[in-house]
PDB file of C-alpha atoms in Angstrom:
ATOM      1  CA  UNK A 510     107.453 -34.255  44.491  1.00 60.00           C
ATOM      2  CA  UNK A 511     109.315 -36.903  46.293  1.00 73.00           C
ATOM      3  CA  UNK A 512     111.289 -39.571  45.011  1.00 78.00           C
ATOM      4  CA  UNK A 513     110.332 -42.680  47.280  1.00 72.00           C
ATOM      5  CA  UNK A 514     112.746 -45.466  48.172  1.00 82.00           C
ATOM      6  CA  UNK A 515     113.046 -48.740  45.968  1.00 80.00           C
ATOM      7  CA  UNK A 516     111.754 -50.642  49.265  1.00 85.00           C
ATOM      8  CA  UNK A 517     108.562 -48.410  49.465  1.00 82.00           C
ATOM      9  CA  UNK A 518     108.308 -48.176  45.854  1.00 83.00           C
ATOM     10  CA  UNK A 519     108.285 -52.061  45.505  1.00 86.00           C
ATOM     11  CA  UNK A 520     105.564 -52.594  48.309  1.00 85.00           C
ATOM     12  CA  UNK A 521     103.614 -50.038  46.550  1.00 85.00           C
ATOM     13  CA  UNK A 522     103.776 -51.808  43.541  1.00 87.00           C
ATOM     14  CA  UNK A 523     102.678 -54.940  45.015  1.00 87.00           C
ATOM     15  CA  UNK A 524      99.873 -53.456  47.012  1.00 85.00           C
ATOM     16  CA  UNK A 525      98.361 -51.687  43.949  1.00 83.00           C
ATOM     17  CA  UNK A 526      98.645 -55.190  42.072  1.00 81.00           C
ATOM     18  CA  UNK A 527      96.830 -57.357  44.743  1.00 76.00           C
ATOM     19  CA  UNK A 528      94.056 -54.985  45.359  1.00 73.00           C
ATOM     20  CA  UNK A 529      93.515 -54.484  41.396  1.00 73.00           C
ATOM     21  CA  UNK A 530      93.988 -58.367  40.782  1.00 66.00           C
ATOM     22  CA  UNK A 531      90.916 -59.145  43.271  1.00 64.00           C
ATOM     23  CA  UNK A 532      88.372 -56.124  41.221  1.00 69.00           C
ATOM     24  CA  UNK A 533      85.939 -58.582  39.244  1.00 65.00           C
ATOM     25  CA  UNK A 534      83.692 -57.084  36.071  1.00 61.00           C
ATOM     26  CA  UNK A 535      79.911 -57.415  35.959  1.00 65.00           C
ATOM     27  CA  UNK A 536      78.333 -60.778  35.219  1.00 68.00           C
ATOM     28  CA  UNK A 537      77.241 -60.690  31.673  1.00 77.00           C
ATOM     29  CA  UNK A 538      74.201 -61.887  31.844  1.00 82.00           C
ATOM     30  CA  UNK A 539      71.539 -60.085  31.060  1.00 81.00           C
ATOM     31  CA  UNK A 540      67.714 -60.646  31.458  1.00 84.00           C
ATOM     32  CA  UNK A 541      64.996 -58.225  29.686  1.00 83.00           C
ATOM     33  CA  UNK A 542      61.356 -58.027  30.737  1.00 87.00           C
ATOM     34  CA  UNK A 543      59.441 -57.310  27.625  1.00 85.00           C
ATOM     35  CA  UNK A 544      55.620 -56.522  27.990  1.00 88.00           C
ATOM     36  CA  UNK A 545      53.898 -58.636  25.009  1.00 86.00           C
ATOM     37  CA  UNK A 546      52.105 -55.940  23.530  1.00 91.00           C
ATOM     38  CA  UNK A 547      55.439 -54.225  22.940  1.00 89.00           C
ATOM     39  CA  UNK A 548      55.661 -56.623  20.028  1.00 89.00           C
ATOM     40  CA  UNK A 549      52.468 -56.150  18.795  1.00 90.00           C
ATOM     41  CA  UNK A 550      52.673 -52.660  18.564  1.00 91.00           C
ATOM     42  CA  UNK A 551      55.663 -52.950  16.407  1.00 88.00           C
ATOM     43  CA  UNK A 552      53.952 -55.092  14.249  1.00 88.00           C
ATOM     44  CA  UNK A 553      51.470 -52.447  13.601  1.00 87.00           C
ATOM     45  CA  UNK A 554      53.996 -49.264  13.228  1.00 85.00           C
ATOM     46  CA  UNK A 555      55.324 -51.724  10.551  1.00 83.00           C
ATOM     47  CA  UNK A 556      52.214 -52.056   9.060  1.00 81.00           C
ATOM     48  CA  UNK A 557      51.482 -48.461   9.043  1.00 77.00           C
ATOM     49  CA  UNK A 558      54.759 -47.581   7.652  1.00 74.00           C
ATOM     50  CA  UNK A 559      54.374 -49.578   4.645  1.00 69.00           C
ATOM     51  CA  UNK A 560      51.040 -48.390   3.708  1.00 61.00           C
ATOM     52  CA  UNK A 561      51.912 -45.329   3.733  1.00 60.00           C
ATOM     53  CA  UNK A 562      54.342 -44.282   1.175  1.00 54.00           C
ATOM     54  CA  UNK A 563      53.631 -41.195  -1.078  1.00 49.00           C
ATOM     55  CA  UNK A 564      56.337 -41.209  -3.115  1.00 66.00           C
ATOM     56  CA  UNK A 565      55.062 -43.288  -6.113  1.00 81.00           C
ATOM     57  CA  UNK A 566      51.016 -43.237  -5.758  1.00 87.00           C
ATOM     58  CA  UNK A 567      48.625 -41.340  -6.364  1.00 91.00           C
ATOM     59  CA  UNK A 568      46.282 -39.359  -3.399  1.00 93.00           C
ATOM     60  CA  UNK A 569      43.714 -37.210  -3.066  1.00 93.00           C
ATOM     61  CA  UNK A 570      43.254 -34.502  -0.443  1.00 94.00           C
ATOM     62  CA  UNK A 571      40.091 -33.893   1.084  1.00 95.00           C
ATOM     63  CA  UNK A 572      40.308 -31.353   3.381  1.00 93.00           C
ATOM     64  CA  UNK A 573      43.005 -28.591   4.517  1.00 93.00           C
ATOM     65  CA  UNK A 574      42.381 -26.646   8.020  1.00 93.00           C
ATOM     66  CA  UNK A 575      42.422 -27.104  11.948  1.00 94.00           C
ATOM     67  CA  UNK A 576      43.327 -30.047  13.305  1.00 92.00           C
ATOM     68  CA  UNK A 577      39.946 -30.941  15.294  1.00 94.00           C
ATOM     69  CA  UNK A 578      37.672 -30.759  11.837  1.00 94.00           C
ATOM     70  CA  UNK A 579      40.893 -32.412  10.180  1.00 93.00           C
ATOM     71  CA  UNK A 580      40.283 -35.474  12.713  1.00 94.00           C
ATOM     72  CA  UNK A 581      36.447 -35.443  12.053  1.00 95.00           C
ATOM     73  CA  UNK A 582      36.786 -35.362   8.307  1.00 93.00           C
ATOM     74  CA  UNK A 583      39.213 -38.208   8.668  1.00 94.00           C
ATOM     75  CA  UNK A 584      36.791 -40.777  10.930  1.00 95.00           C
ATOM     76  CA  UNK A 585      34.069 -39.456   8.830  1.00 94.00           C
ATOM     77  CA  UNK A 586      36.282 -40.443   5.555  1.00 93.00           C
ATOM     78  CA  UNK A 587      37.001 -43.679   7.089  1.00 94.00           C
ATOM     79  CA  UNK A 588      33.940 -44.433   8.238  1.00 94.00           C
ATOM     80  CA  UNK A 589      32.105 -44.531   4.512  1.00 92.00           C
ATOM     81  CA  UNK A 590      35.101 -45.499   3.008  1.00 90.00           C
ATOM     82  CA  UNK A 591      36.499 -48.589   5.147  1.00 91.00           C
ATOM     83  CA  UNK A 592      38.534 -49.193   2.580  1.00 90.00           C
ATOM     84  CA  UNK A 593      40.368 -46.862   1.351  1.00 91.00           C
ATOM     85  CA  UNK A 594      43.326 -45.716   3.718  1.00 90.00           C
ATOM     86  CA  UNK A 595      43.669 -42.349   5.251  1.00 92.00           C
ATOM     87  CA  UNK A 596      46.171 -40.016   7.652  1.00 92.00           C
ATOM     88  CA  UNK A 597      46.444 -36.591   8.331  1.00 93.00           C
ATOM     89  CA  UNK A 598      50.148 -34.567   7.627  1.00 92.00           C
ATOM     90  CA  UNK A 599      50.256 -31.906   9.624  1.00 90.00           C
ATOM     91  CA  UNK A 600      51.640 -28.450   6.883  1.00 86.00           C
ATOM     92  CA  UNK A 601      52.577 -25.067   8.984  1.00 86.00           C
ATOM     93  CA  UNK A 602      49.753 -23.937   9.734  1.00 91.00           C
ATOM     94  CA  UNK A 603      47.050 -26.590   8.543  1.00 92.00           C
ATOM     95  CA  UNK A 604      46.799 -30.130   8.849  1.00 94.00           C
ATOM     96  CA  UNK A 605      46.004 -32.302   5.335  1.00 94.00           C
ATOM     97  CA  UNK A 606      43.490 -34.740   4.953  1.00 94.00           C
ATOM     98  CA  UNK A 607      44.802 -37.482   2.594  1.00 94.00           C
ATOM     99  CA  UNK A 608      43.313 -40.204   1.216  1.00 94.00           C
ATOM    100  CA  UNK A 609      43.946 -43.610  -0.924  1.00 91.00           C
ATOM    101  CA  UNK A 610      46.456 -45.094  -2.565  1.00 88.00           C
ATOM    102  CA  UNK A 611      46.133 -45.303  -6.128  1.00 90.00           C
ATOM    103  CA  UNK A 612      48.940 -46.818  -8.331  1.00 89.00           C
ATOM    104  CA  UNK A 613      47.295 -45.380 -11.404  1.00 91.00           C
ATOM    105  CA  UNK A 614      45.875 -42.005 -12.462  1.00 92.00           C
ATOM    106  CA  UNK A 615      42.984 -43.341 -13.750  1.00 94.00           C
ATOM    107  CA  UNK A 616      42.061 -45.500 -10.527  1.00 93.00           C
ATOM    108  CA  UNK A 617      42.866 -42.398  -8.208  1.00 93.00           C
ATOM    109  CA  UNK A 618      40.022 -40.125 -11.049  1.00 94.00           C
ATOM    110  CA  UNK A 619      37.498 -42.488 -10.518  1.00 92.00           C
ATOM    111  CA  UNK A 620      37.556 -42.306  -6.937  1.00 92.00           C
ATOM    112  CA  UNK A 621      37.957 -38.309  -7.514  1.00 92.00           C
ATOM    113  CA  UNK A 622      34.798 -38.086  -8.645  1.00 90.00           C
ATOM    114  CA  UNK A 623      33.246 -40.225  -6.226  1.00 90.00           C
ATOM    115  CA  UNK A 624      34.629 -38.250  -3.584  1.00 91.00           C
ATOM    116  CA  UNK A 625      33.901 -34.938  -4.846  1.00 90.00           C
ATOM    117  CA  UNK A 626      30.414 -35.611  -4.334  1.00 88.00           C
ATOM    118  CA  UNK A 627      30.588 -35.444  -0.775  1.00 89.00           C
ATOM    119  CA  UNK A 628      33.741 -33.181   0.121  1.00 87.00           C
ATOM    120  CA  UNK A 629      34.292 -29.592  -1.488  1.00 85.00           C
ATOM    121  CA  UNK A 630      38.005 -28.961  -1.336  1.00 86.00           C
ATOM    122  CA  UNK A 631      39.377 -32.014  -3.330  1.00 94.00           C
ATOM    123  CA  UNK A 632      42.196 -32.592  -5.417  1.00 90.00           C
ATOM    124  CA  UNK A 633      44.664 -35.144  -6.768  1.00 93.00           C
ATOM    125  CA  UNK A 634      48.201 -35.277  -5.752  1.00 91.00           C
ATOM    126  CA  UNK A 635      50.775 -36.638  -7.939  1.00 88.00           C
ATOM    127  CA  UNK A 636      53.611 -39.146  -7.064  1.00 81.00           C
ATOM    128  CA  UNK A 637      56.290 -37.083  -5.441  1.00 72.00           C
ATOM    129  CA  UNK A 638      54.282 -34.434  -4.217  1.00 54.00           C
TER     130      UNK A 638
END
């Protein structure tokens, strides 16, 4: 390595200081294009997410299997039952039919029996299961 002169060294200096005093950042302004339904769709999700919370209700299971009669059991469900809330939990290797949302046991029996009428695999879940 070679030790430049204090002439050289000094117009270096200076160089590298004009040329980095004249870079400029990015403007910060910044403009987002957000489709409308975007919102909605959160909105929903929200919703969802909120109905669906098995940690202190009661559900009942309807059916356990493949994932094509777990979907048909499900519109079926929700078709004679409009409204009583459904999803399907997918459990290596079936998927779960699960319905309602009972904050008491003897609410969630009631509709147990109604429900056995029509299904054959039923059963009651506990909170926390």
């Amino acid at each position: 390595m070679r030790i430049l002169s204090p002439s050289k060294s000094l117009l270096l200096t200076i160089t590298t200081i004009a040329f980095t005093h004249n870079i400029n950042a990015q403007d910060q302004i910044l403009t987002l294009n957000q489709d409308p339904k975007f919102e909605q769709l959160l909105n929903e999700k929200r919703k969802i997410n909120t109905s669906i919370n098995t940690n202190d209700t009661y559900r009942i299971q309807i059916f356990s299997g493949k994932s094509d009669e777990a979907k048909k059991t499900l519109s079926d469900f929700k078709r004679e039952n409009p409204s009583i809330d459904g999803t399907i939990i997918f459990s290596t290797p079936n998927y779960k039919v699960i319905v309602g949302n009972f904050k008491t046991r003897i609410e969630a029996e009631r509709n147990l029996a109604e429900i056995k009428n029509r299904y054959k695999s039923v059963f009651l879940l506990k909170p926390g299961k």
